[in-house]
PDB file of C-alpha atoms in Angstrom:
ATOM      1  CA  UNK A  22      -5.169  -3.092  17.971  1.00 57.00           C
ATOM      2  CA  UNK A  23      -2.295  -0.844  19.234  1.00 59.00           C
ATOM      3  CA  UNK A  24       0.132   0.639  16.328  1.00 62.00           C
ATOM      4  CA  UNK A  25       3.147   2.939  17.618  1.00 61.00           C
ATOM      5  CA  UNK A  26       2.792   4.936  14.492  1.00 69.00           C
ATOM      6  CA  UNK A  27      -0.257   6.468  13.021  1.00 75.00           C
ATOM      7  CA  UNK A  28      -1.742   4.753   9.570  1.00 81.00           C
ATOM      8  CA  UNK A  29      -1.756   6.658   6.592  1.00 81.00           C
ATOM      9  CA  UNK A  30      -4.005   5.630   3.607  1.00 85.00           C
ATOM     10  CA  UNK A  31      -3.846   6.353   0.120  1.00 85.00           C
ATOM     11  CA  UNK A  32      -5.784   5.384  -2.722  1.00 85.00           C
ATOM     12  CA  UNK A  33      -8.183   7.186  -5.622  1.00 86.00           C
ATOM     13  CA  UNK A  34     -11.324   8.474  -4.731  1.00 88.00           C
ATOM     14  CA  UNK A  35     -13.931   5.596  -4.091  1.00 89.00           C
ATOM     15  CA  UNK A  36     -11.768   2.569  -3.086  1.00 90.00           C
ATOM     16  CA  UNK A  37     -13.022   1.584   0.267  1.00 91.00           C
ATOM     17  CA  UNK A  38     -10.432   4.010   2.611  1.00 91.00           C
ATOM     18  CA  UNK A  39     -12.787   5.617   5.044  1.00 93.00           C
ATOM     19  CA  UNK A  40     -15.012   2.295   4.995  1.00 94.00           C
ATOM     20  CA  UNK A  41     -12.312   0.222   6.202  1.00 93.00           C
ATOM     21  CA  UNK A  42     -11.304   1.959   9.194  1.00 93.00           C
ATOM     22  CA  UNK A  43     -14.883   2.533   9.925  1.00 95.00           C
ATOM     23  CA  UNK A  44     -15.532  -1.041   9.599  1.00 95.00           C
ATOM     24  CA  UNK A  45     -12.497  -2.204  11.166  1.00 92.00           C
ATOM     25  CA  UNK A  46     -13.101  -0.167  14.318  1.00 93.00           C
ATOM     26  CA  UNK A  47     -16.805  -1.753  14.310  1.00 95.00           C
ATOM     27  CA  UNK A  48     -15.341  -5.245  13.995  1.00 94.00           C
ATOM     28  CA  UNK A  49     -12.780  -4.651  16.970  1.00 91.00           C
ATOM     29  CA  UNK A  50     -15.499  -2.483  19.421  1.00 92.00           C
ATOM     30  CA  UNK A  51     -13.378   0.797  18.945  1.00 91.00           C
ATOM     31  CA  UNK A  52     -15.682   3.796  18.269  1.00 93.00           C
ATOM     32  CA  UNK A  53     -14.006   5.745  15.217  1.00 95.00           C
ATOM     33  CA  UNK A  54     -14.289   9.468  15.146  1.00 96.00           C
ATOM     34  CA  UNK A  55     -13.820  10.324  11.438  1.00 96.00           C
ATOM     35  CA  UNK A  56     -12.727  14.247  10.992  1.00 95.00           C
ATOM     36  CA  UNK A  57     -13.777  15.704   7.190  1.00 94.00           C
ATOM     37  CA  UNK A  58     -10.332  18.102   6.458  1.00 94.00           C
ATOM     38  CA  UNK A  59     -11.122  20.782   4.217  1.00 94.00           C
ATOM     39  CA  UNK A  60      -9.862  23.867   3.002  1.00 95.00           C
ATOM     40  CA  UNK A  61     -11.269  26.019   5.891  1.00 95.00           C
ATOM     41  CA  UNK A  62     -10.423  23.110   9.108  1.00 94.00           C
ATOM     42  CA  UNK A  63      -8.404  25.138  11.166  1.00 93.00           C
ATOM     43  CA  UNK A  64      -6.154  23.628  14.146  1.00 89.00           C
ATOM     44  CA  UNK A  65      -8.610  25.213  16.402  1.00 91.00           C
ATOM     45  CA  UNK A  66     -11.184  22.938  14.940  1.00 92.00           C
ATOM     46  CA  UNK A  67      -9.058  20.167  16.294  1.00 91.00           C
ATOM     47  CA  UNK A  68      -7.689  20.737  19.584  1.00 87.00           C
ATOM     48  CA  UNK A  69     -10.394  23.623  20.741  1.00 90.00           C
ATOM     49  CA  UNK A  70     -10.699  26.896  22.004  1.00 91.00           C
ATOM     50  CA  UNK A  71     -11.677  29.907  24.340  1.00 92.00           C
ATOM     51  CA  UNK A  72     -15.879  30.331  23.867  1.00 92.00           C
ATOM     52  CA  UNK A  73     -17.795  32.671  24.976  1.00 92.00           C
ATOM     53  CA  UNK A  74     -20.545  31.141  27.444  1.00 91.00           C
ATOM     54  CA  UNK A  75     -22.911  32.923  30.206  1.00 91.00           C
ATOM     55  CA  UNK A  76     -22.211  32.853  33.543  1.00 86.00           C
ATOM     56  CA  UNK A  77     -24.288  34.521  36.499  1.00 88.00           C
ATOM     57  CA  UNK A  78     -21.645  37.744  36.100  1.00 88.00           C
ATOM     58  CA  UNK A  79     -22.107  37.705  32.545  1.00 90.00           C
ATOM     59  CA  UNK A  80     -20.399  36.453  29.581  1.00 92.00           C
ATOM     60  CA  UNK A  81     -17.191  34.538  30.392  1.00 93.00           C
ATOM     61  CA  UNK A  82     -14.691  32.612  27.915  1.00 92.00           C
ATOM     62  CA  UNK A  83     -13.984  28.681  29.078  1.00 91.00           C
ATOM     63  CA  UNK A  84     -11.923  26.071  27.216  1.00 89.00           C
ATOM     64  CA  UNK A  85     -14.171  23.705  24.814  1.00 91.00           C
ATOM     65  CA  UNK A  86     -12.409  20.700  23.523  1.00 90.00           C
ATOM     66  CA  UNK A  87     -12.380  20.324  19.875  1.00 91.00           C
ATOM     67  CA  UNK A  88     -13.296  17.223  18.207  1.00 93.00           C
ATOM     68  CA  UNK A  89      -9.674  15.533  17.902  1.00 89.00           C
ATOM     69  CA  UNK A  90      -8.871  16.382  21.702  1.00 86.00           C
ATOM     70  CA  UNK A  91     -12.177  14.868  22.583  1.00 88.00           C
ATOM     71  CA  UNK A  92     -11.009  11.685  20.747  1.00 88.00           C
ATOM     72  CA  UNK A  93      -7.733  11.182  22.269  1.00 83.00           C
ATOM     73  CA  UNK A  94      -9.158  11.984  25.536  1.00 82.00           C
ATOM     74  CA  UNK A  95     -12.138   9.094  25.197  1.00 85.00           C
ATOM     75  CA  UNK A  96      -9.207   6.368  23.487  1.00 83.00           C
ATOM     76  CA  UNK A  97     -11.276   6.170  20.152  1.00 89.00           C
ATOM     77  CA  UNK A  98      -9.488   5.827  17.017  1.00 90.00           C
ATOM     78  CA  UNK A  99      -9.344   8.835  14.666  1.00 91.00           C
ATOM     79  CA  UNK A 100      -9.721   9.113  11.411  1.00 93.00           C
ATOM     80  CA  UNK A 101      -8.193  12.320   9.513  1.00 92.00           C
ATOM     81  CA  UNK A 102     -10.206  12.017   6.033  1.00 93.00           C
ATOM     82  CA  UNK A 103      -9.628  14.140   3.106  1.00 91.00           C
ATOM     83  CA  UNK A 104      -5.969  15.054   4.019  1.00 88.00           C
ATOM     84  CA  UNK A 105      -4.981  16.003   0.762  1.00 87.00           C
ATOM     85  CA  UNK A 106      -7.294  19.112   1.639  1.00 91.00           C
ATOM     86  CA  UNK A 107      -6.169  20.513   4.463  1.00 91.00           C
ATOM     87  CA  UNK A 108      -4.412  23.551   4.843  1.00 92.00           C
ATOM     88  CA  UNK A 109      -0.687  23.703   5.191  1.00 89.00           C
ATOM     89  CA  UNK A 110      -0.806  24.859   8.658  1.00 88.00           C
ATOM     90  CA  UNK A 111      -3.146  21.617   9.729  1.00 89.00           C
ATOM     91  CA  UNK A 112      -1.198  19.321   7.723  1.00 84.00           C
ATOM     92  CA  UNK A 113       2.383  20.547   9.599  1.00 80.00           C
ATOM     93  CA  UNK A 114       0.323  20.080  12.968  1.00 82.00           C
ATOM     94  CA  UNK A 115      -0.517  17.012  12.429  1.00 78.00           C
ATOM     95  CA  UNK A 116       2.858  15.458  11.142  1.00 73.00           C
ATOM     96  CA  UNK A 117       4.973  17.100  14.235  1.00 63.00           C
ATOM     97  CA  UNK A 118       1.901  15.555  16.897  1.00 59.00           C
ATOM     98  CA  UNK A 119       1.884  11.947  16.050  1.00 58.00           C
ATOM     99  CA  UNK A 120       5.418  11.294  15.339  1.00 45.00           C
ATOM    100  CA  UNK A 121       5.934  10.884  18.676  1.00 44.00           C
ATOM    101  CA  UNK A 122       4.853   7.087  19.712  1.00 41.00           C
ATOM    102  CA  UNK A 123       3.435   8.815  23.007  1.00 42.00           C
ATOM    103  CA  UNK A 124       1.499  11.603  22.149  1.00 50.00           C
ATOM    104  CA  UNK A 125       2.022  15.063  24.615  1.00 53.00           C
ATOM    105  CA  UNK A 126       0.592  18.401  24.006  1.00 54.00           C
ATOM    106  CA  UNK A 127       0.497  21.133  25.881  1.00 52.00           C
ATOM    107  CA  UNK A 128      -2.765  23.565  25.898  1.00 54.00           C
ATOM    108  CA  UNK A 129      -3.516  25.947  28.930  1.00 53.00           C
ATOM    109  CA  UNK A 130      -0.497  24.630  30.658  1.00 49.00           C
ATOM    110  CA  UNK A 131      -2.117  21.209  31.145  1.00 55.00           C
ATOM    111  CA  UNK A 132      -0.004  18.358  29.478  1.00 55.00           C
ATOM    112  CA  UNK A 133      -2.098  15.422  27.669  1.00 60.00           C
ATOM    113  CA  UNK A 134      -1.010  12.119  27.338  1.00 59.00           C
ATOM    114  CA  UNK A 135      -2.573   9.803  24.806  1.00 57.00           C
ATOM    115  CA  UNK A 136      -4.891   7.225  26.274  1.00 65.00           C
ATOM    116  CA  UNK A 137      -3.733   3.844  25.590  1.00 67.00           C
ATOM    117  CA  UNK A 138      -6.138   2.614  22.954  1.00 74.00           C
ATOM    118  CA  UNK A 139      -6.272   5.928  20.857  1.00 78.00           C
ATOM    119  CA  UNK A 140      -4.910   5.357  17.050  1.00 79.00           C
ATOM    120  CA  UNK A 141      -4.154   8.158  14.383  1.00 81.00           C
ATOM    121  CA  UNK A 142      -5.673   6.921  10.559  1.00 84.00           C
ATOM    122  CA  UNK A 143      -4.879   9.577   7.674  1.00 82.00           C
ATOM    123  CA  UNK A 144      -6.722   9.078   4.271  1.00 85.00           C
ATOM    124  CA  UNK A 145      -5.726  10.824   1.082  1.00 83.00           C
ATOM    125  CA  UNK A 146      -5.588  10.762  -2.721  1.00 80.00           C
ATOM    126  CA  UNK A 147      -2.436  12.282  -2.390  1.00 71.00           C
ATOM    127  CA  UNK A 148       0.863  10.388  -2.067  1.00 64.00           C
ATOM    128  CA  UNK A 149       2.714  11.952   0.930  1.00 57.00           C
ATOM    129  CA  UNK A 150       5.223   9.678   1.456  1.00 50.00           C
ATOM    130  CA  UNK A 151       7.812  12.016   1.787  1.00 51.00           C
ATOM    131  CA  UNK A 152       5.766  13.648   4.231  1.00 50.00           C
ATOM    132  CA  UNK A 153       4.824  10.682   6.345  1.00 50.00           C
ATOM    133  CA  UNK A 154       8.251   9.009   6.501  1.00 46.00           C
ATOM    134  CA  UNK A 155       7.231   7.789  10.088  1.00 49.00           C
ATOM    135  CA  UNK A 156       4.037   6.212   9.327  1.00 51.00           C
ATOM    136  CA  UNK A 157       2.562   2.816   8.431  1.00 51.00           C
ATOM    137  CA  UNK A 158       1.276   3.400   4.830  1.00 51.00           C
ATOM    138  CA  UNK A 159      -1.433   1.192   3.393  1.00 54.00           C
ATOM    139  CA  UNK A 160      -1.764   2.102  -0.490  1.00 55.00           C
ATOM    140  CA  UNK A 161      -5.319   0.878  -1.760  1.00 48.00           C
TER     141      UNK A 161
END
């Protein structure tokens, strides 16, 4: 399955959104990395950060991946859950990254492409279709 345009999913709580991406990635062999927004998910969270981790002259920082570069970078299919709880700040990053059909970020002066069988899926209880103008929207 290859979409140009992330899928965004709304429906009330209960009706089947996170178990249908999660069983349509099972049906077509795609592994599905589902992300839980909440109030304190933070874009670091997502794309990753500077750690601290010991080295023989000490304690040195060295980029970690967060979960959602980690998923683009292994071509699974994502699924944002919950995005009616996200702050504003997550929910503005990820409009303005997958708009783009090819996916390009820049982070430590390294550009990322998407890999070729990665796909964006958005749940929420919240209609955002003002939001999402650039999405395929599947109301349940």
């Amino acid at each position: 399955m290859q979409l140009s345009k992330p899928v965004l999913l709304e429906g009330s709580p209960g009706v089947g959104k996170t178990s249908l991406i999660m069983a349509l990635g099972k049906f077509s062999g795609h592994t599905v990395v589902r992300i839980n927004l909440s109030e304190q998910t933070d874009i670091m969270d997502l794309l990753g950060s500077d750690l601290p981790v010991e080295a023989d002259d000490g304690i040195q920082f060295a980029w970690s991946d967060g979960i959602l570069l980690q998923a683009i970078k292994q071509g699974s299919w994502v699924l944002l859950d919950e995005l009616n709880l996200s702050p504003q700040s997550v929910l503005e990053f990820t409009t303005a990254t997958f708009l783009p059909a090819a996916l390009e970020m820049e982070i430590e002066h390294r550009e990322l492409s998407n890999h070729t069988k990665f796909v964006c899926f958005r749940s929420s209880i919240i209609h955002f279709l003002d939001v999402f103008v650039n999405e395929f929207l599947l109301v349940l």
